[in-house]
PDB file of C-alpha atoms and ligand atoms in Angstrom:
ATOM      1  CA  UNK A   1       0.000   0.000   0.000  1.00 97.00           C
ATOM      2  CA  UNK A   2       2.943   2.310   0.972  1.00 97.00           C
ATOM      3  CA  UNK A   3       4.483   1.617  -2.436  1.00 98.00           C
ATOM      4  CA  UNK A   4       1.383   2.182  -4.509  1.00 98.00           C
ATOM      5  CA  UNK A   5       0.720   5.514  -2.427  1.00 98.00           C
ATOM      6  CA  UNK A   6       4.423   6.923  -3.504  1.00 98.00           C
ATOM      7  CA  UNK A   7       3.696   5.519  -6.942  1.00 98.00           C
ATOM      8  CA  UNK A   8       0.444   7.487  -7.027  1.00 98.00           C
ATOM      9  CA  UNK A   9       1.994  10.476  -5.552  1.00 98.00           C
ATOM     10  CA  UNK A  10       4.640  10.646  -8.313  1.00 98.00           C
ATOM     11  CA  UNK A  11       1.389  10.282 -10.997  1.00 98.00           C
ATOM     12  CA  UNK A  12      -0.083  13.173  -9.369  1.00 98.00           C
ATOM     13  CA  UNK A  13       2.940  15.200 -10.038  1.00 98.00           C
ATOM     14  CA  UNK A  14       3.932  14.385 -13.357  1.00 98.00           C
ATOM     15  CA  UNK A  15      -0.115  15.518 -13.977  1.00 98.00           C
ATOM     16  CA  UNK A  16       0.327  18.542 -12.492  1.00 98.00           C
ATOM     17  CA  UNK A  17       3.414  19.553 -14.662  1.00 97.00           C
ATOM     18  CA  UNK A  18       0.744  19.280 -17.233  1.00 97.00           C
ATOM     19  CA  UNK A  19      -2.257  20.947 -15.644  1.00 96.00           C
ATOM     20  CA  UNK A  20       0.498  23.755 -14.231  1.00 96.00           C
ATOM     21  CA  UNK A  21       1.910  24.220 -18.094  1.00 93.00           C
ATOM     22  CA  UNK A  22      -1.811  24.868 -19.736  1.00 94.00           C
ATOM     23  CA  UNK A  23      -2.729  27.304 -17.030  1.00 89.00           C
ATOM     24  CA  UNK A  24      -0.096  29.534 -18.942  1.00 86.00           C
ATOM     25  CA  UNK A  25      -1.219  29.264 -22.317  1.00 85.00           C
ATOM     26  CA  UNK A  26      -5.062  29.166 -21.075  1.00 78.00           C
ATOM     27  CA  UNK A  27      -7.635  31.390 -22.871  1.00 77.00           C
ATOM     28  CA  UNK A  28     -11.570  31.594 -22.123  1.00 78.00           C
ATOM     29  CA  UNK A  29     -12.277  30.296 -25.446  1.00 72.00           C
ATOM     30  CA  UNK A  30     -11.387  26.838 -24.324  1.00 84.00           C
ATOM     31  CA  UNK A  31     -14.040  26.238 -21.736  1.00 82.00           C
ATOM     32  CA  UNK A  32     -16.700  24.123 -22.185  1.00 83.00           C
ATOM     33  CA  UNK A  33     -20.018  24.514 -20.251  1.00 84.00           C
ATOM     34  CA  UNK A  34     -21.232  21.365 -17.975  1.00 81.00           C
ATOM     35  CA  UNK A  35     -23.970  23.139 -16.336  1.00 82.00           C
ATOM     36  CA  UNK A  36     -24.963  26.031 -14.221  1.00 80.00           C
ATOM     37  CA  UNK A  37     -21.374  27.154 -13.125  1.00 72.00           C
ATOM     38  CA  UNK A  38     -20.140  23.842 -13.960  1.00 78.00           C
ATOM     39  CA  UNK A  39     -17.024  24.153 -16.335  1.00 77.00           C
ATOM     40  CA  UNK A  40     -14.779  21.675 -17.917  1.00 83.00           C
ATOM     41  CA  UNK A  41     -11.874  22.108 -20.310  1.00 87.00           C
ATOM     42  CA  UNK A  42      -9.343  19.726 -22.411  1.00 93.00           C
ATOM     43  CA  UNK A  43      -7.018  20.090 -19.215  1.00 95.00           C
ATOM     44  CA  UNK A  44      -9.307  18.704 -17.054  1.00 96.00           C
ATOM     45  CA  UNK A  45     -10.501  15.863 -19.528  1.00 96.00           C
ATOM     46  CA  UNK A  46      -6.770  15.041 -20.956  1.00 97.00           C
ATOM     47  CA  UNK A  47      -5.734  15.121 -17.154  1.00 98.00           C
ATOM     48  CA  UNK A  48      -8.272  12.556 -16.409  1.00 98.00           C
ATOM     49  CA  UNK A  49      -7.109  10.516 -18.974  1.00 98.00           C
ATOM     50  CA  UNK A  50      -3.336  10.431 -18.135  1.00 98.00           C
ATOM     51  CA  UNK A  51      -4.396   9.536 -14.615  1.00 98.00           C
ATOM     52  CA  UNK A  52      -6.408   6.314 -15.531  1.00 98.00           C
ATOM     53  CA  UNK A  53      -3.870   5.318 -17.896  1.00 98.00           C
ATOM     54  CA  UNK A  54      -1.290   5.734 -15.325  1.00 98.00           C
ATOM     55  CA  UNK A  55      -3.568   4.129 -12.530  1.00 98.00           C
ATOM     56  CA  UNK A  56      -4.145   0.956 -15.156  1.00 98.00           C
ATOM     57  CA  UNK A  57      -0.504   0.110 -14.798  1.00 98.00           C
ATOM     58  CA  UNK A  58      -0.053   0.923 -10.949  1.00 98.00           C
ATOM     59  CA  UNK A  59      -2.959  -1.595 -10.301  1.00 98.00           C
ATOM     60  CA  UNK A  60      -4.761  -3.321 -13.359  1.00 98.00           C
ATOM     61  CA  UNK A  61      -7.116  -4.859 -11.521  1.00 98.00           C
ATOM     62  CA  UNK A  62      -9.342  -1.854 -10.426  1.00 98.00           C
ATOM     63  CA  UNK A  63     -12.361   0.233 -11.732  1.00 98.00           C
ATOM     64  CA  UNK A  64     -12.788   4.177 -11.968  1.00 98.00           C
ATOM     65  CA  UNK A  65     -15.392   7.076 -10.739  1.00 98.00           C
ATOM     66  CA  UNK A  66     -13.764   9.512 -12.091  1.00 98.00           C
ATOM     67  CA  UNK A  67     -15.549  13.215 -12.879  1.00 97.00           C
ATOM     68  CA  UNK A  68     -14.997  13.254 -16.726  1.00 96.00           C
ATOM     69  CA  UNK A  69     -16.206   9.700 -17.249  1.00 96.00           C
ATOM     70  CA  UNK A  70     -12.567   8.508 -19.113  1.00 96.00           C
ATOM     71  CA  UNK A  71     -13.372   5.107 -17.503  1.00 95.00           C
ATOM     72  CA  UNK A  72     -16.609   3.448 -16.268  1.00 90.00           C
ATOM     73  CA  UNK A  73     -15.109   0.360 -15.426  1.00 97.00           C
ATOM     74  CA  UNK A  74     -15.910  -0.904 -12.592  1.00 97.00           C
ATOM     75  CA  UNK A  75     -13.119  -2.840 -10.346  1.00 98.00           C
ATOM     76  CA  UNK A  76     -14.521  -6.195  -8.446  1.00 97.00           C
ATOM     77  CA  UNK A  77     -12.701  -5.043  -5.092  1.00 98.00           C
ATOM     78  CA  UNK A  78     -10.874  -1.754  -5.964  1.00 98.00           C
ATOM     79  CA  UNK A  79     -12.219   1.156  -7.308  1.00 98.00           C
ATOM     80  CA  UNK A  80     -10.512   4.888  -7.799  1.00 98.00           C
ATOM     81  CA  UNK A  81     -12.302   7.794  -7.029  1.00 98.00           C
ATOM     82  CA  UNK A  82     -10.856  10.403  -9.477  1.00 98.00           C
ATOM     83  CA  UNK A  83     -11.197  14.466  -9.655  1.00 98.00           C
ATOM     84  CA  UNK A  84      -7.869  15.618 -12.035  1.00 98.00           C
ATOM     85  CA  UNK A  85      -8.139  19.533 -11.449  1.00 98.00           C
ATOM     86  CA  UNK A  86     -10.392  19.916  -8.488  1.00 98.00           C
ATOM     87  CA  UNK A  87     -10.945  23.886  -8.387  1.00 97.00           C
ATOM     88  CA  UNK A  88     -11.601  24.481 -12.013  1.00 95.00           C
ATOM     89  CA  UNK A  89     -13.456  27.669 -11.619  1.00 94.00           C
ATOM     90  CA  UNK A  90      -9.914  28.889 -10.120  1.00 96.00           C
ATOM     91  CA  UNK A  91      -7.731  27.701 -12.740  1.00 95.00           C
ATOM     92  CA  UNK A  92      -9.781  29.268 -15.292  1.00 93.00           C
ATOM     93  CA  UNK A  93      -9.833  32.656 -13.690  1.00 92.00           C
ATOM     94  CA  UNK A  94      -6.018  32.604 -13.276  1.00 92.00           C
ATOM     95  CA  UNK A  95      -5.991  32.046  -9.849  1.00 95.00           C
ATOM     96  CA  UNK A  96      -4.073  29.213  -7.885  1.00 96.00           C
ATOM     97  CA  UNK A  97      -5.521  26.869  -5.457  1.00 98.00           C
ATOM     98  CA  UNK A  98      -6.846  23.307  -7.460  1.00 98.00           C
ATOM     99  CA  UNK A  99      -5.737  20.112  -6.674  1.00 98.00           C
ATOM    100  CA  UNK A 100      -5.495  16.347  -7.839  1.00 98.00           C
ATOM    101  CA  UNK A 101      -7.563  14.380  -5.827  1.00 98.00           C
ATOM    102  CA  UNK A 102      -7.487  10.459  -5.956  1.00 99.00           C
ATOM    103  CA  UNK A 103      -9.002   7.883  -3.544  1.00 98.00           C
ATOM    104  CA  UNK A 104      -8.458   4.193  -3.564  1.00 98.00           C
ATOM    105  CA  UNK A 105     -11.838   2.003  -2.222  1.00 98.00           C
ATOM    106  CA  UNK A 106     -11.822  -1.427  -1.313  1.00 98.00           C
ATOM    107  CA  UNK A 107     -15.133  -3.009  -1.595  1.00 97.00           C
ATOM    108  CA  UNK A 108     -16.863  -0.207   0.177  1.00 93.00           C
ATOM    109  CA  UNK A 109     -13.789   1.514   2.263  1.00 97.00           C
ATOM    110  CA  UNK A 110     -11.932   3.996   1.720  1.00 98.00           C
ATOM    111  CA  UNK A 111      -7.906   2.730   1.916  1.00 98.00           C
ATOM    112  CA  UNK A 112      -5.801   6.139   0.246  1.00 98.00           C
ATOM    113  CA  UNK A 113      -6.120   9.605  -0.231  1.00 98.00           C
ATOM    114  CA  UNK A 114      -4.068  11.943  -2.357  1.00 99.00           C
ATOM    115  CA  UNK A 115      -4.525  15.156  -3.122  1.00 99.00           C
ATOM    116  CA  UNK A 116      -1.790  16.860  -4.809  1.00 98.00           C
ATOM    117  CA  UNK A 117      -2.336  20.839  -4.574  1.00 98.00           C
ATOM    118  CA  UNK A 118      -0.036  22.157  -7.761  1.00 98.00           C
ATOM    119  CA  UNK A 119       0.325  25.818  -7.012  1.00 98.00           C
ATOM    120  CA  UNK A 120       2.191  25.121  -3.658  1.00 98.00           C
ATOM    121  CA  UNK A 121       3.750  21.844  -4.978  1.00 98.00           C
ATOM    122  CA  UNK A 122       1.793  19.867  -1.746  1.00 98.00           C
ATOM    123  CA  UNK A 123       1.495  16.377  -1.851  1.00 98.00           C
ATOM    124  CA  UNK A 124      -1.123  15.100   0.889  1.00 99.00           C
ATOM    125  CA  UNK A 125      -1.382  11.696   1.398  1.00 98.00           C
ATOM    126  CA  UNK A 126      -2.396   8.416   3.978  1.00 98.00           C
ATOM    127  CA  UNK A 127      -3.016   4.409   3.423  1.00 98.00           C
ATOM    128  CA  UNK A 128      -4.760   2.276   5.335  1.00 98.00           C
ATOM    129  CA  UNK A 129      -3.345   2.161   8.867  1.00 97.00           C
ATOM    130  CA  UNK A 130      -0.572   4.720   7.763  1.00 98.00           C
ATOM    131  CA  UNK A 131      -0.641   8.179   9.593  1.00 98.00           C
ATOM    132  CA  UNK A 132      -0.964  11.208   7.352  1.00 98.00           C
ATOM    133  CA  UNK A 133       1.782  12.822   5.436  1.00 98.00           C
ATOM    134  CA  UNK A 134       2.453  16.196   3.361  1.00 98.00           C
ATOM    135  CA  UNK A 135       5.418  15.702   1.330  1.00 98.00           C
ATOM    136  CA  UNK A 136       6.884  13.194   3.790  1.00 98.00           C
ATOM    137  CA  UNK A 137       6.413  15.139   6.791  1.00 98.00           C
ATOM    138  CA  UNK A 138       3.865  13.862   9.174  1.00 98.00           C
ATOM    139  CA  UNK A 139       0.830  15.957   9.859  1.00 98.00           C
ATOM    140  CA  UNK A 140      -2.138  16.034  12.259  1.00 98.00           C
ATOM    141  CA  UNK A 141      -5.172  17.844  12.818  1.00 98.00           C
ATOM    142  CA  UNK A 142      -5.066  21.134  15.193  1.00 98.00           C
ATOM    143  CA  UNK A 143      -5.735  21.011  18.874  1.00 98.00           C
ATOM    144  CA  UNK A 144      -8.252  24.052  18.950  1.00 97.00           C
ATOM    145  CA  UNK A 145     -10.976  22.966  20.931  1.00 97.00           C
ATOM    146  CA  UNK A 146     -12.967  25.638  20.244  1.00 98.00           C
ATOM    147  CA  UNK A 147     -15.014  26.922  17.554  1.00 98.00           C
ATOM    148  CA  UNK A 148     -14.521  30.208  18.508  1.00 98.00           C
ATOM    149  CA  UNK A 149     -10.676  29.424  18.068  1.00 98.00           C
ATOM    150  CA  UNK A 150     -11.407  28.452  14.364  1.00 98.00           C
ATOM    151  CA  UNK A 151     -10.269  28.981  11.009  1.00 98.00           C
ATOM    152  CA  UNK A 152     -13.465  26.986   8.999  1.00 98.00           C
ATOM    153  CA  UNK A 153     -13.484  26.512   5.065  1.00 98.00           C
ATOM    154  CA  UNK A 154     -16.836  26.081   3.538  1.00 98.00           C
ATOM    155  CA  UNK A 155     -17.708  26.354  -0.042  1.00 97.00           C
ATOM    156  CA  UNK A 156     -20.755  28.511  -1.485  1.00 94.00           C
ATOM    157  CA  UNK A 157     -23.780  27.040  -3.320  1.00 84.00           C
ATOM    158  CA  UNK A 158     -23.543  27.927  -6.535  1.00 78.00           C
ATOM    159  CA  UNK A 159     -25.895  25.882  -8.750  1.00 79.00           C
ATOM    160  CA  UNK A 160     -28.074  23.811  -5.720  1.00 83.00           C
ATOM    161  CA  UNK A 161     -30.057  26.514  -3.683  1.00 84.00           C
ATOM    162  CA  UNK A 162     -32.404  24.396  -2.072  1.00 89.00           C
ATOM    163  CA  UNK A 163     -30.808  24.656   1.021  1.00 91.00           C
ATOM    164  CA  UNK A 164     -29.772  28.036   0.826  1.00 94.00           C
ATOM    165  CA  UNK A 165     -31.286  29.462   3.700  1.00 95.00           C
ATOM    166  CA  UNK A 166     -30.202  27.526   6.090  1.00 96.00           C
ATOM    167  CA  UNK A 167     -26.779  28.094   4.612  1.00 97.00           C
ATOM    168  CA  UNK A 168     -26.812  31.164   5.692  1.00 97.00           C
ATOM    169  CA  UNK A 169     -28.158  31.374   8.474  1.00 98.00           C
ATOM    170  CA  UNK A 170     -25.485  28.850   9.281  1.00 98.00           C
ATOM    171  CA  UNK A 171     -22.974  31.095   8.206  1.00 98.00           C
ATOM    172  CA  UNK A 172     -23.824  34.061   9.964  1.00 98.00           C
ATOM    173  CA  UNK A 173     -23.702  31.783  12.834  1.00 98.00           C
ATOM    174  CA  UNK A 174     -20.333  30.978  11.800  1.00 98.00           C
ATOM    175  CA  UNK A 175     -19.280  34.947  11.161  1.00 98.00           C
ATOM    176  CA  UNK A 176     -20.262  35.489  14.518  1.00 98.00           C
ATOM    177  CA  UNK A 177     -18.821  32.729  16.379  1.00 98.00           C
ATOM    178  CA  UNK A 178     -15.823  31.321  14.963  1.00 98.00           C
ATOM    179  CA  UNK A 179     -11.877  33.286  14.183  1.00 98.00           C
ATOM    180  CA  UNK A 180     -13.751  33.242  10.049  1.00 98.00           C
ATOM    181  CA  UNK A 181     -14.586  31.655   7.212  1.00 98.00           C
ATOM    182  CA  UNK A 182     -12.816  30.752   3.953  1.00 98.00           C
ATOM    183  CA  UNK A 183     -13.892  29.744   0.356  1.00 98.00           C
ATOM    184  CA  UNK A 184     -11.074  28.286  -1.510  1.00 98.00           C
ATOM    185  CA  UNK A 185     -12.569  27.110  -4.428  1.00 98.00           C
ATOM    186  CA  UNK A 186     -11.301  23.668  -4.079  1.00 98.00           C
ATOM    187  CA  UNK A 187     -13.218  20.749  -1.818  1.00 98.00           C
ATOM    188  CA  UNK A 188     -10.260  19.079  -2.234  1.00 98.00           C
ATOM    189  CA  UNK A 189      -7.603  21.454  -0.717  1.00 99.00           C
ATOM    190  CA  UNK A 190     -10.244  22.658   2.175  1.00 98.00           C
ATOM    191  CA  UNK A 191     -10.343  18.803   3.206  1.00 99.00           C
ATOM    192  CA  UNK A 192      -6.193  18.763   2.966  1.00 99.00           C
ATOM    193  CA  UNK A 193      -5.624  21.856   4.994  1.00 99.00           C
ATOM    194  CA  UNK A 194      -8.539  20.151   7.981  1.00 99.00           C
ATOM    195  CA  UNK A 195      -5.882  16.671   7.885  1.00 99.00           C
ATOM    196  CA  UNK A 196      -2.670  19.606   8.162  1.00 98.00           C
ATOM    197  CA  UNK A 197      -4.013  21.717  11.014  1.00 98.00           C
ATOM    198  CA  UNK A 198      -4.291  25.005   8.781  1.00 98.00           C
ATOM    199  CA  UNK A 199      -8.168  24.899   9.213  1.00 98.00           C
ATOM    200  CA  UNK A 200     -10.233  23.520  12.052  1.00 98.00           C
ATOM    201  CA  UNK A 201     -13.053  22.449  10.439  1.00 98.00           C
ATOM    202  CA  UNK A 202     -14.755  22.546   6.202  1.00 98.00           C
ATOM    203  CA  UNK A 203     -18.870  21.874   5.496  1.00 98.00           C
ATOM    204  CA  UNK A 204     -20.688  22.283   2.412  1.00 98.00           C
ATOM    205  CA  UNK A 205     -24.033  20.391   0.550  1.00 96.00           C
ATOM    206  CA  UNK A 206     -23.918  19.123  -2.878  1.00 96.00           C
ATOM    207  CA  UNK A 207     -20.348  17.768  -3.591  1.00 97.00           C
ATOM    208  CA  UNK A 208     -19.797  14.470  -5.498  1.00 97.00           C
ATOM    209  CA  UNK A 209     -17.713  11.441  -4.112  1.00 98.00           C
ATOM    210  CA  UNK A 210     -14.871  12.924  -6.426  1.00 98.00           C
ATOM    211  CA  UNK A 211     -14.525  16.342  -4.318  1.00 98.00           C
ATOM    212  CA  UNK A 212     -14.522  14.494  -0.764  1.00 98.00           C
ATOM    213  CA  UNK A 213     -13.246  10.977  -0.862  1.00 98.00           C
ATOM    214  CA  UNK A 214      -9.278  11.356  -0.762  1.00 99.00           C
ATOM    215  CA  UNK A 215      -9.730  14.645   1.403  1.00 99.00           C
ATOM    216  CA  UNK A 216     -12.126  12.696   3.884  1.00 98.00           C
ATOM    217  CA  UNK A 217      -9.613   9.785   4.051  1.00 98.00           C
ATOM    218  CA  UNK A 218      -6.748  11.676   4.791  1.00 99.00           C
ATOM    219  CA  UNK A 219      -8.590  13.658   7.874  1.00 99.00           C
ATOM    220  CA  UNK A 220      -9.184  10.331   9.458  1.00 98.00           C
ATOM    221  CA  UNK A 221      -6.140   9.391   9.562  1.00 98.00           C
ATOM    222  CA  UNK A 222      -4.715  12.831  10.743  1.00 98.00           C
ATOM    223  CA  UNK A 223      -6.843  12.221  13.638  1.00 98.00           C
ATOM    224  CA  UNK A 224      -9.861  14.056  12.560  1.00 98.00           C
ATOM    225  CA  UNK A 225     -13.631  13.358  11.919  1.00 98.00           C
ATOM    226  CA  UNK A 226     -15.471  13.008   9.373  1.00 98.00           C
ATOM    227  CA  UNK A 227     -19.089  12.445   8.943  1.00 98.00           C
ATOM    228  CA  UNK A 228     -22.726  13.966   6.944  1.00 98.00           C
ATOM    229  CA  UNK A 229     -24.927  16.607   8.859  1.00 98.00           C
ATOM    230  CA  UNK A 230     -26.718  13.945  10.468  1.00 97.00           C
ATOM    231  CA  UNK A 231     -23.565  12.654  12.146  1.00 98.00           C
ATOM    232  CA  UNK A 232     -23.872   9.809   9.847  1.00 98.00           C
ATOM    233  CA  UNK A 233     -21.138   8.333   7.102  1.00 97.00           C
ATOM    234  CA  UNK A 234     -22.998   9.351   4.368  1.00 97.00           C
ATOM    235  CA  UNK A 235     -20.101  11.954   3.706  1.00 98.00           C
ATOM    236  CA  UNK A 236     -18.961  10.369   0.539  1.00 98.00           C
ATOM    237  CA  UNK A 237     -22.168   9.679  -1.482  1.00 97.00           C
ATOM    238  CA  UNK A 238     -24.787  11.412   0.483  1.00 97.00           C
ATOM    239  CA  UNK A 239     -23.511  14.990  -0.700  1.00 96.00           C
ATOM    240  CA  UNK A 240     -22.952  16.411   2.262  1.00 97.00           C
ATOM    241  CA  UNK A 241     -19.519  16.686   4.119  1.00 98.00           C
ATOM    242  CA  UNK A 242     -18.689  18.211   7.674  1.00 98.00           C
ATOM    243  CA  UNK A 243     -14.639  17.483   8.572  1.00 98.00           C
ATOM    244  CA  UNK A 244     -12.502  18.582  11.435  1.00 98.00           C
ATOM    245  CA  UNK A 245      -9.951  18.095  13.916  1.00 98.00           C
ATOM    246  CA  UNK A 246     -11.750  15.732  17.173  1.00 98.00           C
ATOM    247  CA  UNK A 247     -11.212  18.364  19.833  1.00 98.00           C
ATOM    248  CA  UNK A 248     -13.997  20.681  18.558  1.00 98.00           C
ATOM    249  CA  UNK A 249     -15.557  18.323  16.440  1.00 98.00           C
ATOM    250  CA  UNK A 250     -18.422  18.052  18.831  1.00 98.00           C
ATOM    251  CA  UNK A 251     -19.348  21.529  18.868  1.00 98.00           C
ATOM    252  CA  UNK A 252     -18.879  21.902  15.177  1.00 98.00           C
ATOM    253  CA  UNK A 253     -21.282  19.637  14.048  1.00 98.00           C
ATOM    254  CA  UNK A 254     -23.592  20.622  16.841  1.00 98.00           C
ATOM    255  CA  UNK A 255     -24.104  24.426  14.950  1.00 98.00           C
ATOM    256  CA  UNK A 256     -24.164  22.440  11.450  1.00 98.00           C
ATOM    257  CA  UNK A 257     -27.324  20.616  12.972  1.00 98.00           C
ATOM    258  CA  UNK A 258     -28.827  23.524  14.879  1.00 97.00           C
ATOM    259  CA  UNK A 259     -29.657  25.020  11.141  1.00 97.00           C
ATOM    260  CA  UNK A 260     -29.714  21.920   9.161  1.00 95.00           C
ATOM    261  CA  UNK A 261     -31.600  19.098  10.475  1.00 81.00           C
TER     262      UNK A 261
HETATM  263  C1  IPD B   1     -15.587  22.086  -7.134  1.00 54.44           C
HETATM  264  C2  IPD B   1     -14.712  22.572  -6.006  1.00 54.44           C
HETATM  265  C3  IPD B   1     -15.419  23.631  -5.180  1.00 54.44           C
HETATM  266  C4  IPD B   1     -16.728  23.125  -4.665  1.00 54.44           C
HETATM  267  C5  IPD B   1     -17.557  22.603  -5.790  1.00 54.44           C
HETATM  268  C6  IPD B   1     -16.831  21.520  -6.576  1.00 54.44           C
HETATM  269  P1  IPD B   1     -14.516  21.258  -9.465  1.00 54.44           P
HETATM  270  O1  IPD B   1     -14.969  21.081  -7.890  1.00 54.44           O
HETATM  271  O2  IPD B   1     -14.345  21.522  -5.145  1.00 54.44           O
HETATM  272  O3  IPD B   1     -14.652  24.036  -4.076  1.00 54.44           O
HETATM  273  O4  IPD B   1     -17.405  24.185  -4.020  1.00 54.44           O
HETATM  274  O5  IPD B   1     -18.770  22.128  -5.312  1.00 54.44           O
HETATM  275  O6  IPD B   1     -17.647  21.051  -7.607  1.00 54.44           O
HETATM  276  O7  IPD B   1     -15.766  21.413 -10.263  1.00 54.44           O
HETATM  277  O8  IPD B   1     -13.634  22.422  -9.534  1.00 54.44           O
HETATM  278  O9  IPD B   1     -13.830  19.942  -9.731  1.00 54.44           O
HETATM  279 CA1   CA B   2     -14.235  18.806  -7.740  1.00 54.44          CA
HETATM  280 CA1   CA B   3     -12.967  18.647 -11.242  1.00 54.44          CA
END
């Protein structure tokens, strides 16, 4: 597992080189429209593509969810959960902050998380019964015990407003009682910066396994929590994520539920 983790890391890289080197040459006419505020480019889709071809020969055996649909195969035990340029609205607008994000399941558990976050050249990753690591270093969630000692990351609704109002009235909540909030356009990074300690907690509705699964992984086994807004482990395909470190945890999801329930 170790071995296929550094493997995967070094996949993740090589990828980014690419993703990193089109952000330069990148013009608006180049973006294709998925949806409501739902864009998608050749970078993303020929990133996908390098990833499952590189993730064939790392472990043939295995299937693929990945975002831009390169591969519907599915694996009889092992499946890859695949977002190649999580934070596309950001690389589009020229700004950094997007990440690689790959998750390994067996069966129906999660066993490794990457997420490789380009800008900063930061490799997160864990296996199964492996602490956390950011380019070899070993990290952990913070200490704060607290929500009024913490940094949260959410991210907006932008195309699902069903729940909007208690979103904000949740976030007001938030405003009021916490050091602030942060959007940084990228599920992926948010989750990754929960497992390091930079943010004490991340929430948000509507994200797809993609977004969450190698983010989620990697909190767990920095010593944080991870479940839905019900408390539940619907986090990866229920579409609906709150993470953070275990000292606060409590409290945390205890506002998420006082305006969601
Ligand atoms: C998006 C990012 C963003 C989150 C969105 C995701 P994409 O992923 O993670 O932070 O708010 O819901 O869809 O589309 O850039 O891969
Ligand atoms: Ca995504
Ligand atoms: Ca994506």
């Amino acid at each position: 597992m170790q071995k296929l983790c550094q493997d995967v890391c070094l996949l993740t890289k090589k990828v980014g080189v690419f993703i990193k080197e089109q952000q330069e040459q990148f013009s608006s006419a180049k973006i294709e429209v998925k949806g409501k505020n739902d864009f998608v480019s050749y970078v993303d889709k020929t990133a996908e593509k390098k990833l499952v071809e590189g993730l064939s020969t790392l472990l043939p055996e295995a299937g693929f969810i990945a975002e831009e649909g390169t591969s519907t195969k599915k694996g009889e035990h092992y499946n890859w959960i695949i977002d190649p340029l999580d934070g596309t609205t950001n690389f589009i607008h020229g700004l950094p902050c997007f990440a690689i994000s790959i998750a390994l399941m067996r069966d129906n558990r999660l066993v490794m998380g990457i997420i490789y976050e380009i800008n900063l050249d930061e490799c997160f990753y864990a296996w199964e019964g492996s602490k956390a690591y950011l380019n070899g270093k070993e990290i952990s969630v913070s200490a704060n015990s607290t929500l009024a000692s913490s940094l949260l990351a959410t991210g907006f609704p932008y195309y699902d407003y069903q729940r909007m109002d208690e979103y904000m009235e949740l976030f007001k909540y938030f405003m009021k009682n916490t050091r602030g909030l942060r959007r940084l356009g990228s599920a992926a990074t948010d989750l990754a910066y929960v497992a390091c300690g930079r943010f004490e907690g991340f929430y948000e509705y509507s994200l797809q396994p993609w977004d969450v699964a190698a983010g989620a992984f990697i909190v767990q086994q920095a010593g944080g929590k991870v479940t839905d807004f019900k408390g539940g482990d619907g986090y990866i395909f229920g579409k609906e994520i709150v993470a953070g470190n275990a000292a606060s945890f409590e409290e945390f999801l205890g506002a998420v539920q006082k305006f969601f329930n």
